[in-house]
């Protein structure tokens, strides 16, 4: 049976409380090929997500900032209300969502052989290029539930936040 259309303003009035940090994702649809998520702000993440498939962002309410690692350099991509952006596969990215903002993200259902990764970089300024402190790989079946334990484990364990190259301890958030 086909799912019903979602009236986004009505859904937000009734369900906006589901869009809570640290991730704020609600899976609106899971199809054979695509996953459609409603994502709210603010968020409190400092990880970079690496997805082996493309991701499509549409900013429904307010503006967001998509932090990426592009050709070995940190770069910020603003996505303003009403704008959309297609992120190439395997691009490390950190979606920064501000208070009272809402976006729609469309991702591919992951092939069985694929692994998503959460990656944390050293921000000490002691490196010439982005330097990975930690990376967790997992087969993604539900971002809304799978990211939170990995992010919380990072925040709760100083040892996981220590840069193996310079020894600096990254902030939890």
C-alpha positions as YAML, in Angstrom:
chain: A
units: angstrom
residues:
- id: 1
  name: UNK
  ca: [0.00, 0.00, 0.00]
- id: 2
  name: UNK
  ca: [1.27, 3.49, -0.88]
- id: 3
  name: UNK
  ca: [2.17, 5.87, 1.93]
- id: 4
  name: UNK
  ca: [0.16, 9.06, 2.28]
- id: 5
  name: UNK
  ca: [1.66, 12.46, 1.39]
- id: 6
  name: UNK
  ca: [3.10, 14.40, 4.31]
- id: 7
  name: UNK
  ca: [1.95, 17.96, 4.90]
- id: 8
  name: UNK
  ca: [5.23, 19.32, 6.22]
- id: 9
  name: UNK
  ca: [3.89, 22.38, 8.12]
- id: 10
  name: UNK
  ca: [1.23, 20.22, 9.82]
- id: 11
  name: UNK
  ca: [3.73, 17.44, 10.52]
- id: 12
  name: UNK
  ca: [6.13, 19.93, 12.13]
- id: 13
  name: UNK
  ca: [3.39, 21.33, 14.42]
- id: 14
  name: UNK
  ca: [2.47, 17.83, 15.59]
- id: 15
  name: UNK
  ca: [5.90, 16.15, 15.56]
- id: 16
  name: UNK
  ca: [8.57, 18.84, 15.75]
- id: 17
  name: UNK
  ca: [9.59, 17.50, 19.17]
- id: 18
  name: UNK
  ca: [11.07, 14.44, 17.37]
- id: 19
  name: UNK
  ca: [13.80, 16.58, 15.81]
- id: 20
  name: UNK
  ca: [16.13, 16.68, 18.82]
- id: 21
  name: UNK
  ca: [19.96, 16.85, 19.13]
- id: 22
  name: UNK
  ca: [22.47, 15.49, 18.68]
- id: 23
  name: UNK
  ca: [21.20, 14.34, 15.25]
- id: 24
  name: UNK
  ca: [17.57, 15.48, 14.92]
- id: 25
  name: UNK
  ca: [16.63, 13.11, 12.10]
- id: 26
  name: UNK
  ca: [13.17, 11.71, 11.49]
- id: 27
  name: UNK
  ca: [12.83, 9.12, 8.74]
- id: 28
  name: UNK
  ca: [9.70, 10.16, 6.80]
- id: 29
  name: UNK
  ca: [9.93, 7.50, 4.09]
- id: 30
  name: UNK
  ca: [12.05, 4.44, 3.46]
- id: 31
  name: UNK
  ca: [11.57, 3.05, 0.00]
- id: 32
  name: UNK
  ca: [13.34, 0.40, -2.03]
- id: 33
  name: UNK
  ca: [15.87, 2.91, -3.37]
- id: 34
  name: UNK
  ca: [15.60, 6.09, -1.27]
- id: 35
  name: UNK
  ca: [15.36, 7.33, 2.31]
- id: 36
  name: UNK
  ca: [13.70, 10.70, 2.95]
- id: 37
  name: UNK
  ca: [14.48, 12.40, 6.26]
- id: 38
  name: UNK
  ca: [13.18, 15.54, 7.92]
- id: 39
  name: UNK
  ca: [16.02, 17.08, 9.90]
- id: 40
  name: UNK
  ca: [15.78, 19.84, 12.51]
- id: 41
  name: UNK
  ca: [18.15, 22.14, 14.27]
- id: 42
  name: UNK
  ca: [20.00, 22.96, 16.28]
- id: 43
  name: UNK
  ca: [22.46, 20.12, 16.23]
- id: 44
  name: UNK
  ca: [25.59, 19.63, 18.29]
- id: 45
  name: UNK
  ca: [27.84, 17.46, 16.15]
- id: 46
  name: UNK
  ca: [31.48, 17.77, 15.25]
- id: 47
  name: UNK
  ca: [31.78, 14.53, 13.31]
- id: 48
  name: UNK
  ca: [31.97, 14.24, 9.54]
- id: 49
  name: UNK
  ca: [29.73, 11.67, 7.86]
- id: 50
  name: UNK
  ca: [31.05, 9.79, 4.83]
- id: 51
  name: UNK
  ca: [28.41, 8.12, 2.70]
- id: 52
  name: UNK
  ca: [29.29, 5.93, -0.30]
- id: 53
  name: UNK
  ca: [26.23, 7.32, -2.12]
- id: 54
  name: UNK
  ca: [25.12, 10.85, -2.97]
- id: 55
  name: UNK
  ca: [22.98, 12.92, -0.60]
- id: 56
  name: UNK
  ca: [20.44, 15.58, -1.63]
- id: 57
  name: UNK
  ca: [19.78, 18.49, 0.73]
- id: 58
  name: UNK
  ca: [16.81, 20.87, 0.57]
- id: 59
  name: UNK
  ca: [16.57, 23.62, 3.16]
- id: 60
  name: UNK
  ca: [12.87, 24.04, 3.96]
- id: 61
  name: UNK
  ca: [13.09, 26.57, 6.83]
- id: 62
  name: UNK
  ca: [16.03, 28.77, 7.76]
- id: 63
  name: UNK
  ca: [19.63, 28.36, 6.65]
- id: 64
  name: UNK
  ca: [22.21, 25.67, 7.33]
- id: 65
  name: UNK
  ca: [25.93, 25.24, 6.82]
- id: 66
  name: UNK
  ca: [27.41, 22.11, 5.27]
- id: 67
  name: UNK
  ca: [31.03, 21.69, 6.35]
- id: 68
  name: UNK
  ca: [32.93, 19.41, 3.98]
- id: 69
  name: UNK
  ca: [36.41, 18.14, 3.23]
- id: 70
  name: UNK
  ca: [36.86, 18.98, -0.45]
- id: 71
  name: UNK
  ca: [40.07, 17.83, -2.16]
- id: 72
  name: UNK
  ca: [41.90, 17.70, 1.19]
- id: 73
  name: UNK
  ca: [40.72, 21.12, 2.42]
- id: 74
  name: UNK
  ca: [38.03, 22.09, 4.92]
- id: 75
  name: UNK
  ca: [35.29, 24.12, 3.20]
- id: 76
  name: UNK
  ca: [31.93, 25.56, 4.28]
- id: 77
  name: UNK
  ca: [28.92, 25.47, 1.95]
- id: 78
  name: UNK
  ca: [25.96, 27.63, 3.05]
- id: 79
  name: UNK
  ca: [22.57, 26.23, 2.02]
- id: 80
  name: UNK
  ca: [19.94, 28.92, 2.46]
- id: 81
  name: UNK
  ca: [16.17, 28.56, 2.89]
- id: 82
  name: UNK
  ca: [14.66, 27.34, -0.37]
- id: 83
  name: UNK
  ca: [17.99, 26.10, -1.77]
- id: 84
  name: UNK
  ca: [19.02, 22.55, -2.61]
- id: 85
  name: UNK
  ca: [22.41, 20.90, -2.97]
- id: 86
  name: UNK
  ca: [23.61, 17.51, -4.22]
- id: 87
  name: UNK
  ca: [26.59, 16.23, -2.24]
- id: 88
  name: UNK
  ca: [28.83, 13.80, -4.16]
- id: 89
  name: UNK
  ca: [29.40, 10.32, -2.76]
- id: 90
  name: UNK
  ca: [32.34, 9.81, -0.37]
- id: 91
  name: UNK
  ca: [32.53, 13.49, 0.60]
- id: 92
  name: UNK
  ca: [33.15, 13.92, 4.34]
- id: 93
  name: UNK
  ca: [30.50, 16.33, 5.58]
- id: 94
  name: UNK
  ca: [29.20, 17.86, 8.79]
- id: 95
  name: UNK
  ca: [25.72, 19.38, 8.53]
- id: 96
  name: UNK
  ca: [25.46, 22.36, 10.87]
- id: 97
  name: UNK
  ca: [21.84, 23.17, 11.61]
- id: 98
  name: UNK
  ca: [20.82, 26.24, 13.55]
- id: 99
  name: UNK
  ca: [17.89, 26.65, 15.97]
- id: 100
  name: UNK
  ca: [14.41, 26.51, 14.44]
- id: 101
  name: UNK
  ca: [15.61, 25.28, 11.05]
- id: 102
  name: UNK
  ca: [14.27, 22.34, 9.08]
- id: 103
  name: UNK
  ca: [15.68, 20.55, 6.07]
- id: 104
  name: UNK
  ca: [14.84, 17.57, 3.92]
- id: 105
  name: UNK
  ca: [17.62, 15.09, 3.13]
- id: 106
  name: UNK
  ca: [17.30, 12.33, 0.56]
- id: 107
  name: UNK
  ca: [19.78, 9.47, 0.60]
- id: 108
  name: UNK
  ca: [20.04, 6.18, -1.23]
- id: 109
  name: UNK
  ca: [19.25, 2.96, 0.60]
- id: 110
  name: UNK
  ca: [22.71, 1.55, 1.19]
- id: 111
  name: UNK
  ca: [23.86, -1.41, -0.87]
- id: 112
  name: UNK
  ca: [24.63, -4.40, 1.37]
- id: 113
  name: UNK
  ca: [28.35, -4.10, 0.61]
- id: 114
  name: UNK
  ca: [28.61, -0.43, 1.62]
- id: 115
  name: UNK
  ca: [29.79, 1.09, 4.88]
- id: 116
  name: UNK
  ca: [29.12, 4.59, 6.09]
- id: 117
  name: UNK
  ca: [31.75, 6.21, 8.26]
- id: 118
  name: UNK
  ca: [31.75, 8.80, 11.00]
- id: 119
  name: UNK
  ca: [35.03, 10.65, 11.10]
- id: 120
  name: UNK
  ca: [36.43, 13.17, 13.56]
- id: 121
  name: UNK
  ca: [39.27, 15.51, 12.61]
- id: 122
  name: UNK
  ca: [41.88, 17.26, 14.73]
- id: 123
  name: UNK
  ca: [41.20, 21.00, 14.95]
- id: 124
  name: UNK
  ca: [44.42, 21.88, 16.79]
- id: 125
  name: UNK
  ca: [45.91, 23.79, 13.87]
- id: 126
  name: UNK
  ca: [49.10, 21.73, 14.14]
- id: 127
  name: UNK
  ca: [48.54, 19.85, 10.86]
- id: 128
  name: UNK
  ca: [48.99, 20.88, 7.23]
- id: 129
  name: UNK
  ca: [45.97, 18.88, 6.09]
- id: 130
  name: UNK
  ca: [42.81, 17.45, 7.66]
- id: 131
  name: UNK
  ca: [43.98, 14.80, 10.14]
- id: 132
  name: UNK
  ca: [41.63, 12.04, 11.27]
- id: 133
  name: UNK
  ca: [41.49, 11.37, 15.01]
- id: 134
  name: UNK
  ca: [38.90, 8.61, 14.86]
- id: 135
  name: UNK
  ca: [36.74, 6.84, 12.32]
- id: 136
  name: UNK
  ca: [33.86, 4.43, 12.97]
- id: 137
  name: UNK
  ca: [32.50, 2.37, 10.06]
- id: 138
  name: UNK
  ca: [29.06, 0.78, 10.00]
- id: 139
  name: UNK
  ca: [26.50, -0.54, 7.54]
- id: 140
  name: UNK
  ca: [23.78, 2.11, 7.63]
- id: 141
  name: UNK
  ca: [20.21, 0.95, 8.03]
- id: 142
  name: UNK
  ca: [18.83, 3.85, 10.13]
- id: 143
  name: UNK
  ca: [20.85, 7.04, 10.58]
- id: 144
  name: UNK
  ca: [18.47, 8.38, 13.21]
- id: 145
  name: UNK
  ca: [19.25, 5.52, 15.58]
- id: 146
  name: UNK
  ca: [22.76, 4.48, 14.50]
- id: 147
  name: UNK
  ca: [24.55, 7.83, 14.75]
- id: 148
  name: UNK
  ca: [23.54, 8.75, 18.30]
- id: 149
  name: UNK
  ca: [25.44, 5.93, 20.09]
- id: 150
  name: UNK
  ca: [28.59, 6.59, 18.06]
- id: 151
  name: UNK
  ca: [28.43, 10.34, 18.72]
- id: 152
  name: UNK
  ca: [27.70, 9.79, 22.41]
- id: 153
  name: UNK
  ca: [30.64, 7.35, 22.70]
- id: 154
  name: UNK
  ca: [32.90, 10.04, 21.21]
- id: 155
  name: UNK
  ca: [31.62, 12.69, 23.60]
- id: 156
  name: UNK
  ca: [31.90, 10.45, 26.67]
- id: 157
  name: UNK
  ca: [35.45, 9.12, 26.14]
- id: 158
  name: UNK
  ca: [38.41, 11.52, 26.13]
- id: 159
  name: UNK
  ca: [40.68, 8.73, 24.86]
- id: 160
  name: UNK
  ca: [38.66, 8.51, 21.65]
- id: 161
  name: UNK
  ca: [39.16, 12.26, 21.15]
- id: 162
  name: UNK
  ca: [42.97, 12.30, 21.44]
- id: 163
  name: UNK
  ca: [44.77, 12.99, 18.15]
- id: 164
  name: UNK
  ca: [47.24, 10.15, 17.48]
- id: 165
  name: UNK
  ca: [49.62, 12.58, 15.71]
- id: 166
  name: UNK
  ca: [49.78, 15.67, 17.96]
- id: 167
  name: UNK
  ca: [48.22, 14.42, 21.21]
- id: 168
  name: UNK
  ca: [45.60, 17.20, 21.45]
- id: 169
  name: UNK
  ca: [42.23, 16.19, 22.86]
- id: 170
  name: UNK
  ca: [39.33, 17.36, 20.69]
- id: 171
  name: UNK
  ca: [36.27, 18.97, 22.20]
- id: 172
  name: UNK
  ca: [33.37, 16.61, 22.83]
- id: 173
  name: UNK
  ca: [30.97, 18.81, 20.85]
...
